[in-house]
Tab-separated table of C-alpha atoms in Angstrom:
chain	number	residue	atom	x	y	z
A	101	MET	CA	49.804	106.445	101.047
A	102	LYS	CA	49.396	105.197	97.294
A	103	HIS	CA	51.975	107.963	96.486
A	104	PHE	CA	54.817	106.364	98.231
A	105	LEU	CA	55.760	104.071	95.793
A	106	PRO	CA	55.832	106.118	93.079
A	107	THR	CA	57.818	108.728	94.795
A	108	ALA	CA	60.296	106.167	95.946
A	109	LEU	CA	60.753	105.293	92.119
A	110	ILE	CA	61.099	108.722	91.145
A	111	ILE	CA	63.910	109.337	93.554
A	112	ALA	CA	65.651	106.240	92.800
A	113	ALA	CA	65.359	106.742	88.955
A	114	GLY	CA	66.670	110.435	89.395
A	115	ALA	CA	69.846	109.079	91.433
A	116	ALA	CA	70.401	106.336	88.814
A	117	LEU	CA	70.427	109.082	86.087
A	118	SER	CA	72.294	111.286	88.371
A	119	ALA	CA	74.945	108.755	88.982
A	120	ASP	CA	74.912	107.659	85.015
A	121	ALA	CA	75.801	111.196	83.895
A	122	ALA	CA	78.498	112.004	86.893
A	123	GLU	CA	81.965	111.113	87.034
A	124	THR	CA	83.401	108.533	89.878
A	125	TRP	CA	86.123	109.902	91.670
A	126	SER	CA	88.324	108.310	94.518
A	127	TYR	CA	89.856	110.281	97.294
A	128	ALA	CA	93.322	109.756	95.469
A	129	ASP	CA	91.566	111.583	92.295
A	130	CYS	CA	90.552	114.447	94.319
A	131	VAL	CA	93.864	114.859	95.694
A	132	ASP	CA	95.674	114.675	92.281
A	133	TYR	CA	93.164	117.234	90.629
A	134	ALA	CA	93.283	119.854	93.409
A	135	ARG	CA	97.191	119.417	93.215
A	136	THR	CA	96.806	121.028	89.515
A	137	HIS	CA	93.573	123.054	89.556
A	138	ASN	CA	93.481	124.699	93.005
A	139	ILE	CA	93.540	128.186	92.532
A	140	SER	CA	95.097	129.022	96.220
A	141	LEU	CA	97.622	126.489	95.260
A	142	GLN	CA	98.533	128.109	91.996
A	143	LYS	CA	98.859	131.461	93.647
A	144	SER	CA	101.278	129.823	96.188
A	145	ARG	CA	103.290	128.594	93.488
A	146	LEU	CA	103.443	131.827	91.822
A	147	ALA	CA	104.514	133.472	95.078
A	148	GLU	CA	107.602	130.538	95.053
A	149	GLU	CA	108.345	131.690	91.843
A	150	THR	CA	108.570	135.155	92.787
A	151	ALA	CA	110.952	134.300	95.791
A	152	GLY	CA	113.163	132.718	93.233
A	153	TYR	CA	113.446	135.733	91.226
A	154	ASN	CA	114.338	137.828	94.459
A	155	LEU	CA	117.162	135.170	95.089
A	156	ASP	CA	118.530	135.924	91.445
A	157	GLU	CA	118.522	139.705	92.231
A	158	ALA	CA	120.455	139.204	95.627
A	159	LYS	CA	123.052	136.987	93.889
A	160	ALA	CA	123.343	139.636	91.229
A	161	GLN	CA	124.495	142.106	93.649
A	162	TRP	CA	128.091	140.459	93.032
A	163	GLN	CA	127.962	141.806	89.619
A	164	PRO	CA	129.233	145.504	88.515
A	165	THR	CA	126.759	147.961	87.313
A	166	LEU	CA	127.426	149.566	83.883
A	167	ASP	CA	125.305	152.677	82.325
A	168	PHE	CA	125.820	155.091	79.647
A	169	ALA	CA	125.001	158.808	80.330
A	170	THR	CA	124.608	161.846	78.058
A	171	THR	CA	123.725	165.217	78.634
A	172	GLN	CA	123.032	167.599	75.966
A	173	GLY	CA	122.474	171.285	76.893
A	174	PHE	CA	121.957	174.941	75.196
A	175	THR	CA	122.962	178.298	76.593
A	176	ASN	CA	121.946	181.362	75.718
A	177	TYR	CA	124.296	184.700	76.195
A	178	PRO	CA	121.816	187.718	75.588
A	179	TRP	CA	124.533	190.640	76.483
A	180	GLU	CA	127.644	188.716	74.926
A	181	GLU	CA	128.545	190.652	71.659
A	182	SER	CA	131.107	187.823	70.516
A	183	ARG	CA	128.589	184.876	70.878
A	184	LYS	CA	124.931	184.690	71.410
A	185	ASN	CA	124.500	180.926	72.314
A	186	ALA	CA	126.500	177.984	72.970
A	187	TYR	CA	125.497	174.178	72.609
A	188	ASN	CA	127.620	171.288	74.674
A	189	GLY	CA	127.163	167.770	75.092
A	190	THR	CA	128.587	165.076	77.336
A	191	TYR	CA	128.842	161.461	77.012
A	192	GLY	CA	130.383	158.928	79.666
A	193	LEU	CA	130.221	155.098	80.258
A	194	ASN	CA	130.283	154.340	84.057
A	195	ALA	CA	131.175	151.315	85.822
A	196	GLY	CA	130.873	150.749	89.542
A	197	TRP	CA	131.239	147.633	91.748
A	198	THR	CA	130.906	147.272	95.527
A	199	VAL	CA	134.374	145.672	96.746
A	200	TRP	CA	132.864	145.266	100.548
A	201	ASN	CA	130.027	146.579	102.377
A	202	GLY	CA	130.277	144.926	105.641
A	203	GLY	CA	128.831	141.375	104.844
A	204	GLN	CA	125.640	142.708	103.795
A	205	ARG	CA	125.766	141.429	100.232
A	206	GLU	CA	126.562	137.897	101.346
A	207	ASN	CA	123.861	137.877	104.102
A	208	SER	CA	121.285	139.212	101.932
A	209	ILE	CA	121.741	136.409	99.531
A	210	ARG	CA	121.663	133.908	102.549
A	211	ARG	CA	118.128	135.529	103.587
A	212	SER	CA	116.627	135.446	100.044
A	213	ARG	CA	117.661	131.739	99.909
A	214	VAL	CA	115.997	131.177	103.165
A	215	ASP	CA	112.861	133.114	102.149
A	216	SER	CA	112.893	131.115	98.655
A	217	GLU	CA	112.694	127.716	100.842
A	218	ILE	CA	110.358	129.053	103.269
A	219	SER	CA	107.999	129.903	100.160
A	220	ARG	CA	108.276	126.669	98.987
A	221	LEU	CA	107.557	125.175	102.398
A	222	ALA	CA	104.588	127.351	102.254
A	223	THR	CA	103.205	125.554	99.080
A	224	ASP	CA	103.780	122.197	100.546
A	225	ASP	CA	101.675	123.407	103.752
A	226	LEU	CA	99.016	124.739	101.811
A	227	PHE	CA	98.736	121.379	99.759
A	228	ARG	CA	98.715	119.590	103.177
A	229	SER	CA	95.691	121.850	104.174
A	230	ILE	CA	93.955	120.843	101.156
A	231	GLU	CA	94.393	117.385	101.606
A	232	THR	CA	93.034	117.238	105.070
A	233	ASP	CA	89.983	119.254	103.884
A	234	LEU	CA	89.551	117.186	101.189
A	235	LEU	CA	89.426	114.198	103.653
A	236	GLN	CA	86.976	115.741	105.794
A	237	VAL	CA	84.584	116.768	103.069
A	238	TYR	CA	85.099	113.492	101.326
A	239	ILE	CA	84.205	111.340	104.543
A	240	ASN	CA	81.382	113.686	105.052
A	241	ILE	CA	79.872	113.205	101.600
A	242	LEU	CA	80.131	109.235	102.426
A	243	TYR	CA	78.498	109.764	105.755
A	244	ALA	CA	75.838	112.028	104.211
A	245	ARG	CA	75.290	109.406	101.227
A	246	GLU	CA	74.428	106.679	103.621
A	247	ALA	CA	72.521	108.928	105.860
A	248	ILE	CA	70.067	109.145	102.770
A	249	GLY	CA	70.069	105.440	102.768
A	250	ILE	CA	69.024	105.213	106.429
A	251	TYR	CA	66.392	107.981	106.314
A	252	THR	CA	64.863	106.160	102.761
A	253	GLU	CA	64.405	103.000	104.598
A	254	ALA	CA	62.858	104.721	107.494
A	255	ALA	CA	60.631	106.269	105.101
A	256	LYS	CA	59.639	103.166	103.463
A	257	LEU	CA	59.013	101.484	106.629
A	258	SER	CA	57.024	104.293	108.211
A	259	GLY	CA	54.852	104.344	104.839
A	260	ALA	CA	54.223	100.844	105.173
A	261	GLN	CA	53.087	101.035	108.573
A	262	ALA	CA	50.680	104.265	107.469
A	263	ASP	CA	49.243	101.952	104.691
A	264	ARG	CA	48.686	99.120	107.469
A	265	ALA	CA	46.968	101.654	109.670
A	266	ARG	CA	44.883	102.947	106.947
A	267	GLN	CA	43.654	99.373	106.002
A	268	LEU	CA	43.241	98.728	109.681
A	269	MET	CA	41.003	101.791	110.287
A	270	GLU	CA	38.704	100.937	106.978
A	271	ALA	CA	38.652	97.506	108.741
A	272	GLY	CA	37.346	99.149	111.781
A	273	ARG	CA	40.322	97.812	113.880
A	274	ALA	CA	41.861	101.467	114.195
A	275	SER	CA	40.984	105.090	114.834
A	276	ARG	CA	41.478	107.773	112.288
A	277	VAL	CA	43.431	109.196	115.033
A	278	ASP	CA	45.873	106.193	114.920
A	279	TYR	CA	46.026	106.594	111.190
A	280	ALA	CA	46.902	110.304	111.408
A	281	GLN	CA	49.433	109.735	113.793
A	282	LEU	CA	51.350	107.054	111.563
A	283	GLN	CA	50.749	109.247	108.392
A	284	SER	CA	52.504	112.126	110.166
A	285	GLN	CA	55.444	110.081	110.981
A	286	TYR	CA	55.551	108.977	107.340
A	287	GLU	CA	55.582	112.795	106.358
A	288	GLN	CA	58.335	113.541	109.168
A	289	ASP	CA	60.587	110.533	107.758
A	290	ARG	CA	60.188	111.865	104.227
A	291	TYR	CA	61.142	115.525	105.387
A	292	ASN	CA	64.144	113.852	106.982
A	293	LEU	CA	65.040	112.355	103.815
A	294	VAL	CA	64.951	115.681	101.970
A	295	ASN	CA	67.144	117.198	104.714
A	296	ALA	CA	69.598	114.295	104.311
A	297	GLN	CA	69.666	114.840	100.619
A	298	GLY	CA	70.070	118.422	100.904
A	299	THR	CA	73.032	118.098	103.285
A	300	TYR	CA	74.514	115.458	100.806
A	301	ASP	CA	74.193	118.180	98.001
A	302	THR	CA	75.802	121.018	100.146
A	303	ARG	CA	78.716	118.527	100.836
A	304	ARG	CA	79.169	117.609	97.391
A	305	MET	CA	79.413	121.524	96.345
A	306	GLU	CA	82.108	122.102	99.103
A	307	LEU	CA	84.029	119.156	97.219
A	308	LYS	CA	83.550	120.817	94.098
A	309	ARG	CA	84.619	124.240	95.632
A	310	LEU	CA	87.839	122.637	96.793
A	311	LEU	CA	88.648	121.076	93.539
A	312	GLU	CA	87.560	124.494	91.467
A	313	LEU	CA	85.073	122.440	89.632
A	314	GLY	CA	82.467	124.384	87.334
A	315	ILE	CA	78.856	124.323	87.828
A	316	ASP	CA	78.735	121.851	84.918
A	317	ARG	CA	80.738	119.135	86.336
A	318	GLU	CA	78.917	116.319	88.402
A	319	ILE	CA	80.833	114.019	90.424
A	320	GLU	CA	80.048	110.809	92.583
A	321	LEU	CA	82.590	109.424	95.134
A	322	ALA	CA	83.888	105.835	94.712
A	323	ASP	CA	82.460	103.396	97.651
A	324	VAL	CA	84.997	102.851	100.589
A	325	GLU	CA	84.006	99.934	102.693
A	326	TRP	CA	85.597	99.839	106.454
A	327	THR	CA	84.737	96.767	108.639
A	328	ALA	CA	83.706	96.810	112.323
A	329	GLU	CA	87.569	95.635	112.982
A	330	GLN	CA	89.052	98.427	111.163
A	331	VAL	CA	86.780	101.147	112.887
A	332	LEU	CA	87.774	99.615	116.225
A	333	ALA	CA	91.273	99.287	115.441
A	334	ALA	CA	94.004	99.970	118.190
A	335	LEU	CA	95.641	103.499	117.960
A	336	PRO	CA	99.407	103.807	118.117
A	337	PRO	CA	100.822	105.392	121.217
A	338	MET	CA	99.974	109.168	121.302
A	339	ASP	CA	103.616	110.457	122.253
A	340	GLU	CA	105.044	108.182	119.335
A	341	SER	CA	102.450	109.976	116.928
A	342	TYR	CA	103.321	113.151	118.777
A	343	ALA	CA	107.150	112.796	117.876
A	344	MET	CA	106.472	111.873	114.387
A	345	ALA	CA	104.237	114.719	113.921
A	346	LEU	CA	106.945	116.986	114.848
A	347	ASP	CA	109.413	115.384	112.309
A	348	THR	CA	106.925	115.630	109.386
A	349	ASP	CA	105.056	118.968	109.949
A	350	VAL	CA	105.929	121.238	107.305
A	351	GLN	CA	105.019	124.660	109.473
A	352	LEU	CA	107.596	123.897	111.836
A	353	ARG	CA	110.303	123.156	109.410
A	354	SER	CA	109.187	126.563	107.878
A	355	LEU	CA	109.329	128.264	111.299
A	356	ALA	CA	112.720	126.786	112.114
A	357	LEU	CA	114.095	128.340	108.589
A	358	GLU	CA	112.599	131.708	109.531
A	359	ALA	CA	114.382	131.700	113.041
A	360	GLU	CA	117.469	130.995	110.963
A	361	GLY	CA	116.906	133.830	108.708
A	362	THR	CA	116.675	136.431	111.209
A	363	ASN	CA	120.386	135.585	112.080
A	364	TYR	CA	121.143	136.809	108.952
A	365	ASP	CA	118.645	139.908	109.219
A	366	ILE	CA	120.618	140.686	112.265
A	367	ALA	CA	123.926	140.431	110.167
A	368	VAL	CA	122.324	142.628	107.628
A	369	ALA	CA	121.604	145.294	109.927
A	370	LYS	CA	124.761	145.315	111.666
A	371	ALA	CA	126.948	145.749	108.217
A	372	SER	CA	124.819	148.827	107.640
A	373	GLY	CA	127.020	150.593	110.438
A	374	ARG	CA	130.329	149.286	108.893
A	375	PRO	CA	132.544	150.837	106.268
A	376	LYS	CA	131.879	150.232	102.687
A	377	VAL	CA	134.482	150.165	99.840
A	378	SER	CA	133.503	150.677	96.212
A	379	LEU	CA	135.332	150.840	93.060
A	380	ASN	CA	134.203	153.140	90.229
A	381	ALA	CA	135.729	153.794	86.534
A	382	GLY	CA	134.385	155.577	83.678
A	383	VAL	CA	135.185	156.657	79.890
A	384	GLY	CA	133.814	160.058	79.025
A	385	SER	CA	134.081	162.800	76.443
A	386	ALA	CA	132.336	165.986	75.715
A	387	TYR	CA	131.607	168.486	72.586
A	388	GLY	CA	130.701	172.471	72.598
A	389	ALA	CA	129.608	174.433	69.803
A	390	PRO	CA	130.884	176.938	68.478
A	391	GLY	CA	134.009	175.191	68.619
A	392	ALA	CA	136.027	172.336	66.969
A	393	ALA	CA	134.475	169.604	64.743
A	394	PHE	CA	132.211	167.179	66.671
A	395	GLY	CA	135.148	164.305	66.092
A	396	THR	CA	137.818	166.344	66.912
A	397	ALA	CA	136.091	167.642	70.088
A	398	LEU	CA	135.333	164.147	71.222
A	399	LYS	CA	138.747	163.134	70.801
A	400	ARG	CA	140.311	166.104	72.471
A	401	ASN	CA	137.761	165.899	75.398
A	402	LEU	CA	138.250	162.010	75.691
A	403	ASN	CA	139.009	161.159	79.510
A	404	GLU	CA	139.197	158.010	81.529
A	405	SER	CA	138.715	157.949	85.582
A	406	VAL	CA	139.063	155.225	88.237
A	407	ALA	CA	138.445	155.864	91.781
A	408	LEU	CA	138.295	153.793	94.863
A	409	THR	CA	135.716	155.017	97.542
A	410	LEU	CA	135.981	154.443	101.388
A	411	SER	CA	132.816	155.465	103.314
A	412	VAL	CA	132.773	155.190	107.017
A	413	PRO	CA	129.567	155.787	108.645
A	414	ILE	CA	130.120	158.073	111.892
A	415	PHE	CA	126.355	159.317	112.874
A	416	ASP	CA	123.280	157.771	111.279
A	417	ASN	CA	120.669	158.763	113.506
A	418	LYS	CA	120.496	155.449	114.968
A	419	LYS	CA	119.217	153.716	112.008
A	420	SER	CA	121.883	150.813	112.227
A	421	ARG	CA	121.069	150.293	115.900
A	422	SER	CA	117.386	150.190	115.480
A	423	ALA	CA	117.809	147.836	112.527
A	424	VAL	CA	119.766	145.546	114.744
A	425	ALA	CA	117.459	145.803	117.742
A	426	ARG	CA	114.311	145.337	115.359
A	427	ALA	CA	116.052	142.201	113.751
A	428	LYS	CA	116.532	140.546	117.314
A	429	VAL	CA	112.871	141.254	118.172
A	430	GLN	CA	112.116	139.347	115.147
A	431	GLN	CA	114.453	136.397	116.240
A	432	LEU	CA	112.865	136.147	119.563
A	433	GLU	CA	109.287	136.101	118.011
A	434	ALA	CA	110.410	133.259	115.560
A	435	GLN	CA	111.457	131.207	118.529
A	436	LEU	CA	108.211	131.644	120.506
A	437	ASP	CA	106.114	130.866	116.995
A	438	ILE	CA	108.149	127.495	117.189
A	439	GLU	CA	107.306	126.999	120.780
A	440	GLN	CA	103.459	127.774	120.121
A	441	ARG	CA	103.517	125.288	117.125
A	442	HIS	CA	104.718	122.584	119.296
A	443	THR	CA	102.075	123.329	121.688
A	444	ASP	CA	99.618	123.528	118.948
A	445	LEU	CA	100.551	120.185	117.426
A	446	ALA	CA	100.589	118.356	120.631
A	447	GLN	CA	96.811	119.741	121.240
A	448	LEU	CA	95.821	118.618	117.773
A	449	VAL	CA	97.177	115.214	118.040
A	450	GLU	CA	95.506	114.780	121.525
A	451	ASN	CA	92.262	116.104	120.347
A	452	TRP	CA	92.093	113.497	117.589
A	453	TYR	CA	92.945	110.959	119.770
A	454	ILE	CA	90.335	111.825	122.226
A	455	ASP	CA	87.833	111.998	119.413
A	456	THR	CA	88.583	109.037	118.055
A	457	ARG	CA	88.695	106.877	121.062
A	458	SER	CA	85.166	108.568	122.142
A	459	ALA	CA	84.084	107.839	118.517
A	460	GLN	CA	85.001	104.204	118.896
A	461	SER	CA	83.454	103.883	122.317
A	462	ARG	CA	80.185	105.350	120.947
A	463	TYR	CA	80.320	102.993	117.704
A	464	THR	CA	80.477	99.826	120.253
A	465	ALA	CA	77.677	101.198	122.291
A	466	ALA	CA	75.555	101.901	119.303
A	467	GLU	CA	76.133	98.434	118.056
A	468	GLU	CA	74.393	97.184	121.014
A	469	GLN	CA	71.979	99.750	120.972
A	470	LEU	CA	71.245	99.090	117.334
A	471	ARG	CA	70.576	95.238	117.934
A	472	SER	CA	68.308	96.001	120.715
A	473	ALA	CA	66.380	98.725	118.598
A	474	GLU	CA	65.991	96.332	115.923
A	475	LEU	CA	64.498	93.472	118.066
A	476	SER	CA	62.404	95.905	119.518
A	477	ALA	CA	61.067	97.397	116.252
A	478	GLU	CA	60.456	94.045	114.800
A	479	LEU	CA	58.447	92.869	117.997
A	480	THR	CA	56.435	95.981	118.206
A	481	ASN	CA	55.653	95.776	114.804
A	482	GLU	CA	54.394	92.447	114.656
A	483	GLN	CA	52.070	93.407	117.636
A	484	PHE	CA	50.836	96.246	115.715
A	485	GLU	CA	49.809	94.116	112.934
A	486	LEU	CA	47.879	91.992	115.282
A	487	GLY	CA	46.303	95.275	116.955
A	488	LEU	CA	48.164	94.762	120.206
A	489	VAL	CA	49.906	97.844	120.726
A	490	ASN	CA	49.007	101.669	119.884
A	491	PRO	CA	50.777	103.946	117.213
A	492	VAL	CA	52.534	105.660	119.804
A	493	ASP	CA	54.549	102.538	120.853
A	494	LEU	CA	54.957	101.732	117.131
A	495	MET	CA	56.167	105.346	116.223
A	496	THR	CA	58.607	105.128	119.418
A	497	ALA	CA	60.445	101.830	118.553
A	498	HIS	CA	60.585	103.361	115.002
A	499	ASN	CA	62.180	106.292	115.613
A	500	ASN	CA	64.537	104.602	118.160
A	501	LEU	CA	65.851	102.037	115.569
A	502	THR	CA	66.318	105.229	113.049
A	503	ASP	CA	68.208	106.884	115.461
A	504	ALA	CA	70.453	103.868	116.496
A	505	ARG	CA	71.139	103.585	112.726
A	506	HIS	CA	72.244	106.845	112.467
A	507	THR	CA	74.513	107.131	115.753
A	508	LEU	CA	76.029	104.067	114.513
A	509	LEU	CA	76.610	105.692	111.146
A	510	GLN	CA	78.131	108.845	112.842
A	511	ALA	CA	80.415	107.092	115.286
A	512	LYS	CA	81.800	104.541	112.166
A	513	TYR	CA	82.680	107.916	110.318
A	514	MET	CA	83.983	109.781	113.061
A	515	ALA	CA	86.261	107.189	114.022
A	516	MET	CA	87.539	106.380	110.787
A	517	LEU	CA	88.171	110.422	110.255
A	518	GLY	CA	90.304	110.516	113.293
A	519	GLN	CA	92.107	107.732	112.284
A	520	LYS	CA	93.072	108.931	108.965
A	521	MET	CA	94.095	112.258	110.675
A	522	ILE	CA	96.198	110.452	113.109
A	523	GLU	CA	97.558	108.550	110.381
A	524	PHE	CA	98.510	111.688	108.544
A	525	TYR	CA	100.340	113.475	111.371
A	526	ARG	CA	102.557	110.355	111.726
A	527	THR	CA	103.166	109.818	108.012
A	528	SER	CA	101.894	112.923	105.908
A	529	VAL	CA	99.951	110.185	103.669
A	530	ILE	CA	96.413	109.688	103.822
A	531	SER	CA	94.912	106.455	102.258
A	532	LEU	CA	91.325	105.472	102.599
A	533	ASN	CA	91.968	101.913	101.954
């Protein structure tokens, strides 16, 4: 038993050194860092930028096209007596502009504009997911850190009880079995403490992964204090929270835009079956050898052309009709996605209310349980000091006290997590204060 204090000192010293070397981050610090460094978020911003380029390309369809073309050729006449071979070259500057294509161009621009906004909302929605992920991991870390304190205290207490049992055994007032049982309890508490430390380290690793921090970065979380009044605070009306969640939900806005975009898809599909008018103009010349001098030939062969083309589709193997049908199916799917999101939001909000109210009820019950467990443990320990109870009763009181502390701690953090998630669905803002 004499090895307990040195072990505790080593753990405490290691924790102190780690805290000194690590940075202290608040939840707001984590969110700000993730906003800039999260890789998934950076990729989403690149997709948003690509959507902007697609919109620029769609707008450019209003502009005419212009290209230069030249052809250089050599011809051989093996049986011709007057000439054996000839060289010719053509040069042309061609311009084209679509006067009207059934509204396809205008609706393509509108669709690209919607896609650009959807891409921006996708980035916002991803960041919202990162915020809630950070919240859950952050609260889990706070919970794991306090759990270490509970198991540290439990190990300290069981270590003292085992040491007292050893003294009683040496004095002939306790058996070796009694001492072995309490020593086993101490080892179990030490094992629980190691597990709690491992859980804490795992949760911190999850946070570092979300923040894209390297292996050389160590962070500690800023303390957050919540009173019993805050834990048991009354929740706002659930139907009000659901209505606010519908107004603030980014996914719902994105789905509404997608539904709007399908209208443009239908218009574009219909335009493929309408007549098209295009205007083309060109300037060209040609040179052939043997013949006149190059400059003279180009001057003589200089030509200018302009043409207005009307294209009327008659049969297109049902391509236009099929495109319209597919676009209408996508429109129906978009409406169903909106309805599904309404249902999902309702379930999410209701689940958080159920979990939060349950956690608050458990917290109230756990407070009473803890008071009873503390009193029982105190009395049982006093009786053990007098040799009036056996080790089994002492271990039972000890474990009940540890379990009561752990239950209260778990209910506290579950209740606060639920409150913060409800607050987020209502306002899109998370604050741990």
